């Protein structure tokens, strides 16, 4: 049996499926650490987003967003490279636990990297230290670690975050 995998731009109609997947991911891995809260607000922060479909069913998601200083990866990058304004943020990457290990996450990342290159941008992202599978994947895909910082959420929660930049070419 052949599996058909497609990556396409996310539509508003995809948000309920993305939310269902994200709730499952949260239950299994605690991502995102702050939970989703208001899904409309959560997904509205994306400038561009894609989904991966497996056999016609949404199985994962990734997004690009404007670089903002409140993002810990951006803050650290601008501290180290204050002249570099051609950056964007890769985020909201998640794949349903039952659909992992088939290249979906790598394909989503590749799609976002290619779009950023087309725009002349470098991508930045961070992964919490607890998310070692994600960190291993970014390293495998050639992303460069440029520092570790602290990510804070909620009232008194914080955790170390590894910051990465997309491969140069």
PDB file of C-alpha atoms in Angstrom:
ATOM      1  CA  UNK A   1       0.000   0.000   0.000  1.00  0.00           C
ATOM      2  CA  UNK A   2       1.421   3.377  -1.072  1.00  0.00           C
ATOM      3  CA  UNK A   3       1.162   6.345   1.264  1.00  0.00           C
ATOM      4  CA  UNK A   4       0.603   9.708  -0.425  1.00  0.00           C
ATOM      5  CA  UNK A   5       2.150  12.642   1.432  1.00  0.00           C
ATOM      6  CA  UNK A   6       1.452  16.233   0.405  1.00  0.00           C
ATOM      7  CA  UNK A   7       2.617  19.546   1.832  1.00  0.00           C
ATOM      8  CA  UNK A   8       0.443  22.572   1.156  1.00  0.00           C
ATOM      9  CA  UNK A   9      -0.359  25.968   2.603  1.00  0.00           C
ATOM     10  CA  UNK A  10      -2.561  25.784   5.664  1.00  0.00           C
ATOM     11  CA  UNK A  11      -6.091  27.113   5.315  1.00  0.00           C
ATOM     12  CA  UNK A  12      -8.526  28.228   7.991  1.00  0.00           C
ATOM     13  CA  UNK A  13     -10.393  24.971   7.412  1.00  0.00           C
ATOM     14  CA  UNK A  14      -7.283  23.069   8.598  1.00  0.00           C
ATOM     15  CA  UNK A  15      -7.203  24.698  12.038  1.00  0.00           C
ATOM     16  CA  UNK A  16      -9.615  22.256  13.762  1.00  0.00           C
ATOM     17  CA  UNK A  17      -7.538  19.278  12.549  1.00  0.00           C
ATOM     18  CA  UNK A  18      -4.324  21.040  13.575  1.00  0.00           C
ATOM     19  CA  UNK A  19      -5.781  21.721  17.010  1.00  0.00           C
ATOM     20  CA  UNK A  20      -6.761  18.056  17.429  1.00  0.00           C
ATOM     21  CA  UNK A  21      -3.226  16.987  16.516  1.00  0.00           C
ATOM     22  CA  UNK A  22      -1.672  19.584  18.797  1.00  0.00           C
ATOM     23  CA  UNK A  23      -3.798  18.429  21.726  1.00  0.00           C
ATOM     24  CA  UNK A  24      -2.574  14.864  21.150  1.00  0.00           C
ATOM     25  CA  UNK A  25       1.029  16.084  20.912  1.00  0.00           C
ATOM     26  CA  UNK A  26       0.584  18.048  24.141  1.00  0.00           C
ATOM     27  CA  UNK A  27      -0.759  14.960  25.930  1.00  0.00           C
ATOM     28  CA  UNK A  28       2.207  12.845  24.800  1.00  0.00           C
ATOM     29  CA  UNK A  29       5.120  15.303  24.974  1.00  0.00           C
ATOM     30  CA  UNK A  30       4.016  18.483  26.718  1.00  0.00           C
ATOM     31  CA  UNK A  31       4.429  20.604  23.572  1.00  0.00           C
ATOM     32  CA  UNK A  32       3.742  23.471  23.629  1.00  0.00           C
ATOM     33  CA  UNK A  33       4.608  23.882  27.297  1.00  0.00           C
ATOM     34  CA  UNK A  34       2.088  26.651  27.849  1.00  0.00           C
ATOM     35  CA  UNK A  35      -0.700  24.731  26.161  1.00  0.00           C
ATOM     36  CA  UNK A  36      -2.731  26.147  23.302  1.00  0.00           C
ATOM     37  CA  UNK A  37      -5.243  28.377  25.076  1.00  0.00           C
ATOM     38  CA  UNK A  38      -7.246  30.164  22.393  1.00  0.00           C
ATOM     39  CA  UNK A  39      -6.667  28.286  19.098  1.00  0.00           C
ATOM     40  CA  UNK A  40      -7.711  31.272  16.980  1.00  0.00           C
ATOM     41  CA  UNK A  41      -5.087  33.438  18.671  1.00  0.00           C
ATOM     42  CA  UNK A  42      -2.500  30.638  18.704  1.00  0.00           C
ATOM     43  CA  UNK A  43      -2.661  30.086  14.955  1.00  0.00           C
ATOM     44  CA  UNK A  44      -3.268  33.769  14.069  1.00  0.00           C
ATOM     45  CA  UNK A  45       0.335  34.592  14.981  1.00  0.00           C
ATOM     46  CA  UNK A  46       1.607  32.750  11.899  1.00  0.00           C
ATOM     47  CA  UNK A  47       2.538  34.739   8.797  1.00  0.00           C
ATOM     48  CA  UNK A  48       2.676  31.635   6.618  1.00  0.00           C
ATOM     49  CA  UNK A  49       1.928  28.055   7.563  1.00  0.00           C
ATOM     50  CA  UNK A  50       1.869  24.664   5.902  1.00  0.00           C
ATOM     51  CA  UNK A  51       0.335  21.324   6.722  1.00  0.00           C
ATOM     52  CA  UNK A  52       1.419  17.873   5.750  1.00  0.00           C
ATOM     53  CA  UNK A  53      -1.305  15.506   4.656  1.00  0.00           C
ATOM     54  CA  UNK A  54      -0.932  11.762   4.672  1.00  0.00           C
ATOM     55  CA  UNK A  55      -3.479  10.020   2.474  1.00  0.00           C
ATOM     56  CA  UNK A  56      -5.627  13.160   2.518  1.00  0.00           C
ATOM     57  CA  UNK A  57      -5.609  13.633   6.306  1.00  0.00           C
ATOM     58  CA  UNK A  58      -3.772  16.497   8.006  1.00  0.00           C
ATOM     59  CA  UNK A  59      -0.904  14.968   9.969  1.00  0.00           C
ATOM     60  CA  UNK A  60       1.323  17.909  10.884  1.00  0.00           C
ATOM     61  CA  UNK A  61       1.996  21.637  10.761  1.00  0.00           C
ATOM     62  CA  UNK A  62       4.773  24.246  10.564  1.00  0.00           C
ATOM     63  CA  UNK A  63       4.769  28.050  10.450  1.00  0.00           C
ATOM     64  CA  UNK A  64       6.907  31.074   9.692  1.00  0.00           C
ATOM     65  CA  UNK A  65       6.473  34.272  11.674  1.00  0.00           C
ATOM     66  CA  UNK A  66       8.013  37.715  11.761  1.00  0.00           C
ATOM     67  CA  UNK A  67      11.056  38.057  13.986  1.00  0.00           C
ATOM     68  CA  UNK A  68      10.075  39.721  17.252  1.00  0.00           C
ATOM     69  CA  UNK A  69      12.391  40.536  20.146  1.00  0.00           C
ATOM     70  CA  UNK A  70      10.095  38.734  22.620  1.00  0.00           C
ATOM     71  CA  UNK A  71      11.027  35.436  20.947  1.00  0.00           C
ATOM     72  CA  UNK A  72      14.046  34.121  22.899  1.00  0.00           C
ATOM     73  CA  UNK A  73      15.804  32.855  19.751  1.00  0.00           C
ATOM     74  CA  UNK A  74      15.426  36.249  18.060  1.00  0.00           C
ATOM     75  CA  UNK A  75      16.541  38.155  21.165  1.00  0.00           C
ATOM     76  CA  UNK A  76      19.695  36.051  21.444  1.00  0.00           C
ATOM     77  CA  UNK A  77      20.419  36.299  17.687  1.00  0.00           C
ATOM     78  CA  UNK A  78      20.042  40.103  17.672  1.00  0.00           C
ATOM     79  CA  UNK A  79      22.251  40.313  20.747  1.00  0.00           C
ATOM     80  CA  UNK A  80      24.954  38.438  18.820  1.00  0.00           C
ATOM     81  CA  UNK A  81      24.178  39.896  15.345  1.00  0.00           C
ATOM     82  CA  UNK A  82      22.481  43.290  15.805  1.00  0.00           C
ATOM     83  CA  UNK A  83      22.904  44.149  12.124  1.00  0.00           C
ATOM     84  CA  UNK A  84      21.056  41.067  10.838  1.00  0.00           C
ATOM     85  CA  UNK A  85      17.427  42.018  10.312  1.00  0.00           C
ATOM     86  CA  UNK A  86      16.717  39.511   7.524  1.00  0.00           C
ATOM     87  CA  UNK A  87      15.454  36.823   9.875  1.00  0.00           C
ATOM     88  CA  UNK A  88      12.154  35.069  10.482  1.00  0.00           C
ATOM     89  CA  UNK A  89      11.032  32.519  13.048  1.00  0.00           C
ATOM     90  CA  UNK A  90      10.295  28.876  12.388  1.00  0.00           C
ATOM     91  CA  UNK A  91       7.771  27.514  14.813  1.00  0.00           C
ATOM     92  CA  UNK A  92       4.641  25.578  15.587  1.00  0.00           C
ATOM     93  CA  UNK A  93       6.134  22.392  14.164  1.00  0.00           C
ATOM     94  CA  UNK A  94       4.190  19.348  15.216  1.00  0.00           C
ATOM     95  CA  UNK A  95       3.338  15.991  13.693  1.00  0.00           C
ATOM     96  CA  UNK A  96       0.775  13.540  15.037  1.00  0.00           C
ATOM     97  CA  UNK A  97       2.618  10.902  17.112  1.00  0.00           C
ATOM     98  CA  UNK A  98       1.160   8.111  14.944  1.00  0.00           C
ATOM     99  CA  UNK A  99       2.464   9.793  11.769  1.00  0.00           C
ATOM    100  CA  UNK A 100       6.071  10.364  12.839  1.00  0.00           C
ATOM    101  CA  UNK A 101       9.225   8.690  11.551  1.00  0.00           C
ATOM    102  CA  UNK A 102       8.203   8.978   7.895  1.00  0.00           C
ATOM    103  CA  UNK A 103       9.960  12.240   7.012  1.00  0.00           C
ATOM    104  CA  UNK A 104       6.964  14.534   7.532  1.00  0.00           C
ATOM    105  CA  UNK A 105       8.738  16.873   9.961  1.00  0.00           C
ATOM    106  CA  UNK A 106      11.842  17.048   7.748  1.00  0.00           C
ATOM    107  CA  UNK A 107       9.694  17.822   4.697  1.00  0.00           C
ATOM    108  CA  UNK A 108       7.824  20.563   6.551  1.00  0.00           C
ATOM    109  CA  UNK A 109      11.114  22.099   7.730  1.00  0.00           C
ATOM    110  CA  UNK A 110      12.542  21.935   4.210  1.00  0.00           C
ATOM    111  CA  UNK A 111       9.450  23.692   2.828  1.00  0.00           C
ATOM    112  CA  UNK A 112       9.771  26.532   5.343  1.00  0.00           C
ATOM    113  CA  UNK A 113      13.530  26.881   4.766  1.00  0.00           C
ATOM    114  CA  UNK A 114      13.026  27.118   1.002  1.00  0.00           C
ATOM    115  CA  UNK A 115      10.374  29.826   1.435  1.00  0.00           C
ATOM    116  CA  UNK A 116      12.674  31.803   3.744  1.00  0.00           C
ATOM    117  CA  UNK A 117      15.522  31.522   1.230  1.00  0.00           C
ATOM    118  CA  UNK A 118      13.207  32.757  -1.511  1.00  0.00           C
ATOM    119  CA  UNK A 119      12.547  35.802   0.684  1.00  0.00           C
ATOM    120  CA  UNK A 120      16.228  36.292   1.474  1.00  0.00           C
ATOM    121  CA  UNK A 121      15.738  35.410   5.129  1.00  0.00           C
ATOM    122  CA  UNK A 122      17.527  33.238   7.636  1.00  0.00           C
ATOM    123  CA  UNK A 123      15.324  31.207   9.966  1.00  0.00           C
ATOM    124  CA  UNK A 124      15.722  31.095  13.720  1.00  0.00           C
ATOM    125  CA  UNK A 125      14.090  28.706  16.151  1.00  0.00           C
ATOM    126  CA  UNK A 126      14.449  27.325  19.627  1.00  0.00           C
ATOM    127  CA  UNK A 127      13.745  23.955  21.159  1.00  0.00           C
ATOM    128  CA  UNK A 128      13.387  23.393  24.856  1.00  0.00           C
ATOM    129  CA  UNK A 129      16.070  21.191  26.350  1.00  0.00           C
ATOM    130  CA  UNK A 130      13.423  18.572  27.169  1.00  0.00           C
ATOM    131  CA  UNK A 131      12.677  18.139  23.432  1.00  0.00           C
ATOM    132  CA  UNK A 132      15.784  16.143  22.537  1.00  0.00           C
ATOM    133  CA  UNK A 133      14.157  14.456  19.511  1.00  0.00           C
ATOM    134  CA  UNK A 134      13.553  17.882  17.971  1.00  0.00           C
ATOM    135  CA  UNK A 135      17.093  19.033  18.771  1.00  0.00           C
ATOM    136  CA  UNK A 136      18.539  15.894  17.145  1.00  0.00           C
ATOM    137  CA  UNK A 137      16.395  16.456  14.042  1.00  0.00           C
ATOM    138  CA  UNK A 138      17.511  20.071  13.582  1.00  0.00           C
ATOM    139  CA  UNK A 139      21.154  19.092  14.019  1.00  0.00           C
ATOM    140  CA  UNK A 140      20.715  16.246  11.502  1.00  0.00           C
ATOM    141  CA  UNK A 141      19.224  18.709   9.007  1.00  0.00           C
ATOM    142  CA  UNK A 142      22.250  21.001   9.314  1.00  0.00           C
ATOM    143  CA  UNK A 143      20.846  23.702  11.556  1.00  0.00           C
ATOM    144  CA  UNK A 144      23.558  25.545  13.497  1.00  0.00           C
ATOM    145  CA  UNK A 145      23.345  25.914  17.261  1.00  0.00           C
ATOM    146  CA  UNK A 146      24.186  29.500  18.248  1.00  0.00           C
ATOM    147  CA  UNK A 147      23.415  29.522  21.940  1.00  0.00           C
ATOM    148  CA  UNK A 148      21.344  28.486  24.892  1.00  0.00           C
ATOM    149  CA  UNK A 149      18.967  30.813  26.672  1.00  0.00           C
ATOM    150  CA  UNK A 150      16.024  30.608  29.043  1.00  0.00           C
ATOM    151  CA  UNK A 151      12.416  30.360  27.882  1.00  0.00           C
ATOM    152  CA  UNK A 152       9.819  31.554  30.399  1.00  0.00           C
ATOM    153  CA  UNK A 153       6.087  30.882  30.356  1.00  0.00           C
ATOM    154  CA  UNK A 154       3.225  31.269  32.769  1.00  0.00           C
ATOM    155  CA  UNK A 155       3.818  32.761  36.180  1.00  0.00           C
ATOM    156  CA  UNK A 156       7.017  31.070  37.310  1.00  0.00           C
ATOM    157  CA  UNK A 157       7.952  28.472  34.688  1.00  0.00           C
ATOM    158  CA  UNK A 158      11.232  28.435  32.845  1.00  0.00           C
ATOM    159  CA  UNK A 159      13.467  26.007  31.006  1.00  0.00           C
ATOM    160  CA  UNK A 160      16.698  26.094  29.013  1.00  0.00           C
ATOM    161  CA  UNK A 161      16.195  26.537  25.275  1.00  0.00           C
ATOM    162  CA  UNK A 162      18.665  25.639  22.541  1.00  0.00           C
ATOM    163  CA  UNK A 163      18.679  28.198  19.704  1.00  0.00           C
ATOM    164  CA  UNK A 164      19.356  27.274  16.078  1.00  0.00           C
ATOM    165  CA  UNK A 165      19.675  29.009  12.735  1.00  0.00           C
ATOM    166  CA  UNK A 166      18.836  27.436   9.407  1.00  0.00           C
ATOM    167  CA  UNK A 167      21.581  26.132   7.129  1.00  0.00           C
ATOM    168  CA  UNK A 168      23.220  28.809   4.972  1.00  0.00           C
ATOM    169  CA  UNK A 169      22.380  27.021   1.708  1.00  0.00           C
TER     170      UNK A 169
END
